[in-house]
Amino acid sequence: MADSSFDIVSKVERQEVDNALNQAAKEISQRYDFKGVGASISWSGDKILMEANSEDRVKAVLDVFQSKLIKRGISLKALDAGEPQLSGKEYKIFASIQEGISQENAKKVAKIIRDEGPKGVKAQVQGDELRVSSKSRDDLQTVIALLKGKDFDFALQFVNYR
């Protein structure tokens, strides 16, 4: 019998992020507490730009965007938001969406699987994802449960389970 396997990835649906950004922009344009403060959120290349005339307001824009991401099922671990920066009279926050598992993080996950996972489970790094394989599907389920119980500083999804 062939080995069963699954891939561990860190991917974000770009369309869902775009939808969350559009919903946040709509809410910001309609909310009373954002009237007259120059608050906005938009794409700036592949980064997300949030602007307002005070540090508190630009943080509130970020908070609105984060709530929209959560509602659309996107982990906040994928959002890398910087600190508010003063640019002229405006405060700006640049945020980016992180995708892919870095080599360093993939090695951490593979070490956890080796050390704490069932015997006979193999994990190998393949680019920006990690393939986990074993003869037993039950062992793979155990590995998924083990990793879901850990708190990583990046988002994980489990795909291609076969």
PDB file of C-alpha atoms in Angstrom:
ATOM      1  CA  MET A   1       0.000   0.000   0.000  1.00  0.00           C
ATOM      2  CA  ALA A   2       1.325   3.477  -0.884  1.00  0.00           C
ATOM      3  CA  ASP A   3       1.984   6.111   1.737  1.00  0.00           C
ATOM      4  CA  SER A   4      -0.783   8.557   2.594  1.00  0.00           C
ATOM      5  CA  SER A   5       0.208  12.206   2.702  1.00  0.00           C
ATOM      6  CA  PHE A   6      -0.903  15.811   3.077  1.00  0.00           C
ATOM      7  CA  ASP A   7       0.713  19.202   2.549  1.00  0.00           C
ATOM      8  CA  ILE A   8       1.078  21.953   5.122  1.00  0.00           C
ATOM      9  CA  VAL A   9       0.851  25.354   3.453  1.00  0.00           C
ATOM     10  CA  SER A  10       0.410  28.992   4.409  1.00  0.00           C
ATOM     11  CA  LYS A  11      -1.718  30.510   1.685  1.00  0.00           C
ATOM     12  CA  VAL A  12      -4.220  33.349   1.641  1.00  0.00           C
ATOM     13  CA  GLU A  13      -6.996  33.752  -0.907  1.00  0.00           C
ATOM     14  CA  ARG A  14      -6.180  37.111  -2.529  1.00  0.00           C
ATOM     15  CA  GLN A  15      -9.824  37.630  -3.546  1.00  0.00           C
ATOM     16  CA  GLU A  16     -10.974  37.249   0.075  1.00  0.00           C
ATOM     17  CA  VAL A  17      -8.410  39.858   1.198  1.00  0.00           C
ATOM     18  CA  ASP A  18      -9.656  42.160  -1.563  1.00  0.00           C
ATOM     19  CA  ASN A  19     -13.259  41.629  -0.428  1.00  0.00           C
ATOM     20  CA  ALA A  20     -12.316  42.372   3.196  1.00  0.00           C
ATOM     21  CA  LEU A  21     -10.490  45.537   2.099  1.00  0.00           C
ATOM     22  CA  ASN A  22     -13.503  46.720   0.071  1.00  0.00           C
ATOM     23  CA  GLN A  23     -15.859  46.055   2.999  1.00  0.00           C
ATOM     24  CA  ALA A  24     -13.539  47.961   5.351  1.00  0.00           C
ATOM     25  CA  ALA A  25     -13.316  50.887   2.903  1.00  0.00           C
ATOM     26  CA  LYS A  26     -17.117  51.015   2.677  1.00  0.00           C
ATOM     27  CA  GLU A  27     -17.529  50.957   6.470  1.00  0.00           C
ATOM     28  CA  ILE A  28     -14.869  53.669   6.905  1.00  0.00           C
ATOM     29  CA  SER A  29     -16.620  55.907   4.357  1.00  0.00           C
ATOM     30  CA  GLN A  30     -19.972  55.509   6.156  1.00  0.00           C
ATOM     31  CA  ARG A  31     -19.066  55.575   9.861  1.00  0.00           C
ATOM     32  CA  TYR A  32     -19.703  58.809  11.758  1.00  0.00           C
ATOM     33  CA  ASP A  33     -16.447  58.659  13.767  1.00  0.00           C
ATOM     34  CA  PHE A  34     -14.419  58.573  10.518  1.00  0.00           C
ATOM     35  CA  LYS A  35     -16.093  61.678   9.009  1.00  0.00           C
ATOM     36  CA  GLY A  36     -13.616  64.490   8.327  1.00  0.00           C
ATOM     37  CA  VAL A  37     -10.481  62.652   9.482  1.00  0.00           C
ATOM     38  CA  GLY A  38      -9.247  61.679   6.017  1.00  0.00           C
ATOM     39  CA  ALA A  39      -9.439  57.968   6.845  1.00  0.00           C
ATOM     40  CA  SER A  40      -8.893  55.591   3.926  1.00  0.00           C
ATOM     41  CA  ILE A  41      -7.694  52.081   3.110  1.00  0.00           C
ATOM     42  CA  SER A  42      -6.494  50.891  -0.290  1.00  0.00           C
ATOM     43  CA  TRP A  43      -4.036  48.700  -2.182  1.00  0.00           C
ATOM     44  CA  SER A  44      -0.635  50.273  -2.798  1.00  0.00           C
ATOM     45  CA  GLY A  45       1.068  47.815  -5.120  1.00  0.00           C
ATOM     46  CA  ASP A  46       1.055  44.518  -3.230  1.00  0.00           C
ATOM     47  CA  LYS A  47       0.823  46.248   0.166  1.00  0.00           C
ATOM     48  CA  ILE A  48      -2.226  47.662   1.910  1.00  0.00           C
ATOM     49  CA  LEU A  49      -2.099  51.360   2.801  1.00  0.00           C
ATOM     50  CA  MET A  50      -4.175  52.804   5.655  1.00  0.00           C
ATOM     51  CA  GLU A  51      -4.267  56.582   6.199  1.00  0.00           C
ATOM     52  CA  ALA A  52      -5.856  59.018   8.650  1.00  0.00           C
ATOM     53  CA  ASN A  53      -5.024  62.374  10.258  1.00  0.00           C
ATOM     54  CA  SER A  54      -4.253  60.972  13.740  1.00  0.00           C
ATOM     55  CA  GLU A  55      -2.481  57.916  15.105  1.00  0.00           C
ATOM     56  CA  ASP A  56      -5.607  56.701  16.922  1.00  0.00           C
ATOM     57  CA  ARG A  57      -7.770  56.995  13.799  1.00  0.00           C
ATOM     58  CA  VAL A  58      -5.310  55.061  11.612  1.00  0.00           C
ATOM     59  CA  LYS A  59      -5.193  52.320  14.276  1.00  0.00           C
ATOM     60  CA  ALA A  60      -9.006  52.256  14.206  1.00  0.00           C
ATOM     61  CA  VAL A  61      -8.854  51.784  10.402  1.00  0.00           C
ATOM     62  CA  LEU A  62      -6.513  48.815  10.967  1.00  0.00           C
ATOM     63  CA  ASP A  63      -8.940  47.419  13.564  1.00  0.00           C
ATOM     64  CA  VAL A  64     -11.868  47.652  11.114  1.00  0.00           C
ATOM     65  CA  PHE A  65      -9.786  45.875   8.439  1.00  0.00           C
ATOM     66  CA  GLN A  66      -8.773  43.119  10.890  1.00  0.00           C
ATOM     67  CA  SER A  67     -12.407  42.510  11.860  1.00  0.00           C
ATOM     68  CA  LYS A  68     -13.341  42.184   8.171  1.00  0.00           C
ATOM     69  CA  LEU A  69     -10.482  39.692   7.618  1.00  0.00           C
ATOM     70  CA  ILE A  70     -11.712  37.575  10.534  1.00  0.00           C
ATOM     71  CA  LYS A  71     -15.281  37.585   9.174  1.00  0.00           C
ATOM     72  CA  ARG A  72     -13.945  36.343   5.809  1.00  0.00           C
ATOM     73  CA  GLY A  73     -12.046  33.480   7.475  1.00  0.00           C
ATOM     74  CA  ILE A  74      -8.513  34.829   7.049  1.00  0.00           C
ATOM     75  CA  SER A  75      -6.092  34.354   9.934  1.00  0.00           C
ATOM     76  CA  LEU A  76      -4.617  37.576  11.331  1.00  0.00           C
ATOM     77  CA  LYS A  77      -1.263  35.754  11.474  1.00  0.00           C
ATOM     78  CA  ALA A  78      -1.085  36.257   7.701  1.00  0.00           C
ATOM     79  CA  LEU A  79      -1.371  40.059   8.128  1.00  0.00           C
ATOM     80  CA  ASP A  80       1.913  41.847   8.784  1.00  0.00           C
ATOM     81  CA  ALA A  81       1.005  45.410   9.767  1.00  0.00           C
ATOM     82  CA  GLY A  82       3.687  47.981  10.515  1.00  0.00           C
ATOM     83  CA  GLU A  83       3.618  50.789  13.059  1.00  0.00           C
ATOM     84  CA  PRO A  84       1.856  54.091  12.321  1.00  0.00           C
ATOM     85  CA  GLN A  85       4.243  56.516  10.618  1.00  0.00           C
ATOM     86  CA  LEU A  86       3.825  60.276  10.320  1.00  0.00           C
ATOM     87  CA  SER A  87       4.008  61.383   6.696  1.00  0.00           C
ATOM     88  CA  GLY A  88       3.383  65.118   6.369  1.00  0.00           C
ATOM     89  CA  LYS A  89       0.093  65.688   8.177  1.00  0.00           C
ATOM     90  CA  GLU A  90      -1.115  62.113   7.671  1.00  0.00           C
ATOM     91  CA  TYR A  91      -0.443  58.965   9.667  1.00  0.00           C
ATOM     92  CA  LYS A  92       0.062  55.857   7.542  1.00  0.00           C
ATOM     93  CA  ILE A  93       0.240  52.124   8.224  1.00  0.00           C
ATOM     94  CA  PHE A  94       1.563  49.757   5.580  1.00  0.00           C
ATOM     95  CA  ALA A  95       0.466  46.131   5.878  1.00  0.00           C
ATOM     96  CA  SER A  96       1.346  43.108   3.793  1.00  0.00           C
ATOM     97  CA  ILE A  97      -0.120  39.645   3.448  1.00  0.00           C
ATOM     98  CA  GLN A  98       2.383  36.869   4.144  1.00  0.00           C
ATOM     99  CA  GLU A  99       2.169  33.692   2.124  1.00  0.00           C
ATOM    100  CA  GLY A 100       4.277  30.570   2.088  1.00  0.00           C
ATOM    101  CA  ILE A 101       6.199  28.921   4.901  1.00  0.00           C
ATOM    102  CA  SER A 102       9.795  30.099   5.184  1.00  0.00           C
ATOM    103  CA  GLN A 103      12.565  27.463   5.247  1.00  0.00           C
ATOM    104  CA  GLU A 104      13.234  28.276   8.901  1.00  0.00           C
ATOM    105  CA  ASN A 105       9.574  27.860   9.920  1.00  0.00           C
ATOM    106  CA  ALA A 106       9.230  24.673   7.829  1.00  0.00           C
ATOM    107  CA  LYS A 107      12.217  23.191   9.693  1.00  0.00           C
ATOM    108  CA  LYS A 108      10.602  24.096  13.050  1.00  0.00           C
ATOM    109  CA  VAL A 109       7.369  22.343  12.057  1.00  0.00           C
ATOM    110  CA  ALA A 110       9.270  19.296  10.734  1.00  0.00           C
ATOM    111  CA  LYS A 111      11.229  19.078  14.019  1.00  0.00           C
ATOM    112  CA  ILE A 112       7.991  19.157  16.048  1.00  0.00           C
ATOM    113  CA  ILE A 113       6.571  16.364  13.862  1.00  0.00           C
ATOM    114  CA  ARG A 114       9.760  14.290  14.322  1.00  0.00           C
ATOM    115  CA  ASP A 115      10.017  14.881  18.083  1.00  0.00           C
ATOM    116  CA  GLU A 116       6.368  14.747  19.177  1.00  0.00           C
ATOM    117  CA  GLY A 117       4.576  13.000  16.339  1.00  0.00           C
ATOM    118  CA  PRO A 118       4.020   9.268  15.862  1.00  0.00           C
ATOM    119  CA  LYS A 119       6.889   7.076  14.652  1.00  0.00           C
ATOM    120  CA  GLY A 120       7.077   6.448  10.922  1.00  0.00           C
ATOM    121  CA  VAL A 121       5.817   9.891   9.929  1.00  0.00           C
ATOM    122  CA  LYS A 122       8.089  11.704   7.478  1.00  0.00           C
ATOM    123  CA  ALA A 123       8.095  15.464   6.839  1.00  0.00           C
ATOM    124  CA  GLN A 124       9.971  17.002   3.947  1.00  0.00           C
ATOM    125  CA  VAL A 125      10.270  20.637   2.889  1.00  0.00           C
ATOM    126  CA  GLN A 126       9.158  21.320  -0.691  1.00  0.00           C
ATOM    127  CA  GLY A 127       9.675  24.964  -1.590  1.00  0.00           C
ATOM    128  CA  ASP A 128       7.319  27.040   0.543  1.00  0.00           C
ATOM    129  CA  GLU A 129       5.290  24.068   1.782  1.00  0.00           C
ATOM    130  CA  LEU A 130       5.829  20.920   3.822  1.00  0.00           C
ATOM    131  CA  ARG A 131       4.784  17.400   2.744  1.00  0.00           C
ATOM    132  CA  VAL A 132       3.952  14.983   5.556  1.00  0.00           C
ATOM    133  CA  SER A 133       3.651  11.286   4.706  1.00  0.00           C
ATOM    134  CA  SER A 134       3.055   8.039   6.566  1.00  0.00           C
ATOM    135  CA  LYS A 135       1.768   4.520   5.940  1.00  0.00           C
ATOM    136  CA  SER A 136      -1.025   5.089   8.469  1.00  0.00           C
ATOM    137  CA  ARG A 137      -3.769   7.671   7.895  1.00  0.00           C
ATOM    138  CA  ASP A 138      -4.423   7.667  11.659  1.00  0.00           C
ATOM    139  CA  ASP A 139      -0.850   8.893  12.231  1.00  0.00           C
ATOM    140  CA  LEU A 140      -1.478  11.752   9.792  1.00  0.00           C
ATOM    141  CA  GLN A 141      -4.649  12.694  11.677  1.00  0.00           C
ATOM    142  CA  THR A 142      -2.602  12.690  14.888  1.00  0.00           C
ATOM    143  CA  VAL A 143      -0.022  15.030  13.300  1.00  0.00           C
ATOM    144  CA  ILE A 144      -2.761  17.440  12.154  1.00  0.00           C
ATOM    145  CA  ALA A 145      -4.243  17.486  15.677  1.00  0.00           C
ATOM    146  CA  LEU A 146      -0.748  18.014  17.165  1.00  0.00           C
ATOM    147  CA  LEU A 147      -0.028  20.987  14.878  1.00  0.00           C
ATOM    148  CA  LYS A 148      -3.471  22.540  15.422  1.00  0.00           C
ATOM    149  CA  GLY A 149      -2.735  22.459  19.160  1.00  0.00           C
ATOM    150  CA  LYS A 150       0.513  24.414  18.715  1.00  0.00           C
ATOM    151  CA  ASP A 151       0.606  28.199  18.469  1.00  0.00           C
ATOM    152  CA  PHE A 152       2.753  29.267  15.516  1.00  0.00           C
ATOM    153  CA  ASP A 153       3.365  32.882  14.487  1.00  0.00           C
ATOM    154  CA  PHE A 154       2.220  32.062  10.946  1.00  0.00           C
ATOM    155  CA  ALA A 155      -1.023  30.641   9.533  1.00  0.00           C
ATOM    156  CA  LEU A 156      -1.181  26.932   8.602  1.00  0.00           C
ATOM    157  CA  GLN A 157      -3.578  25.090   6.326  1.00  0.00           C
ATOM    158  CA  PHE A 158      -3.659  21.376   5.584  1.00  0.00           C
ATOM    159  CA  VAL A 159      -4.318  20.481   1.925  1.00  0.00           C
ATOM    160  CA  ASN A 160      -4.050  17.545  -0.544  1.00  0.00           C
ATOM    161  CA  TYR A 161      -4.928  14.941   2.091  1.00  0.00           C
ATOM    162  CA  ARG A 162      -4.767  11.553   0.358  1.00  0.00           C
TER     163      ARG A 162
END
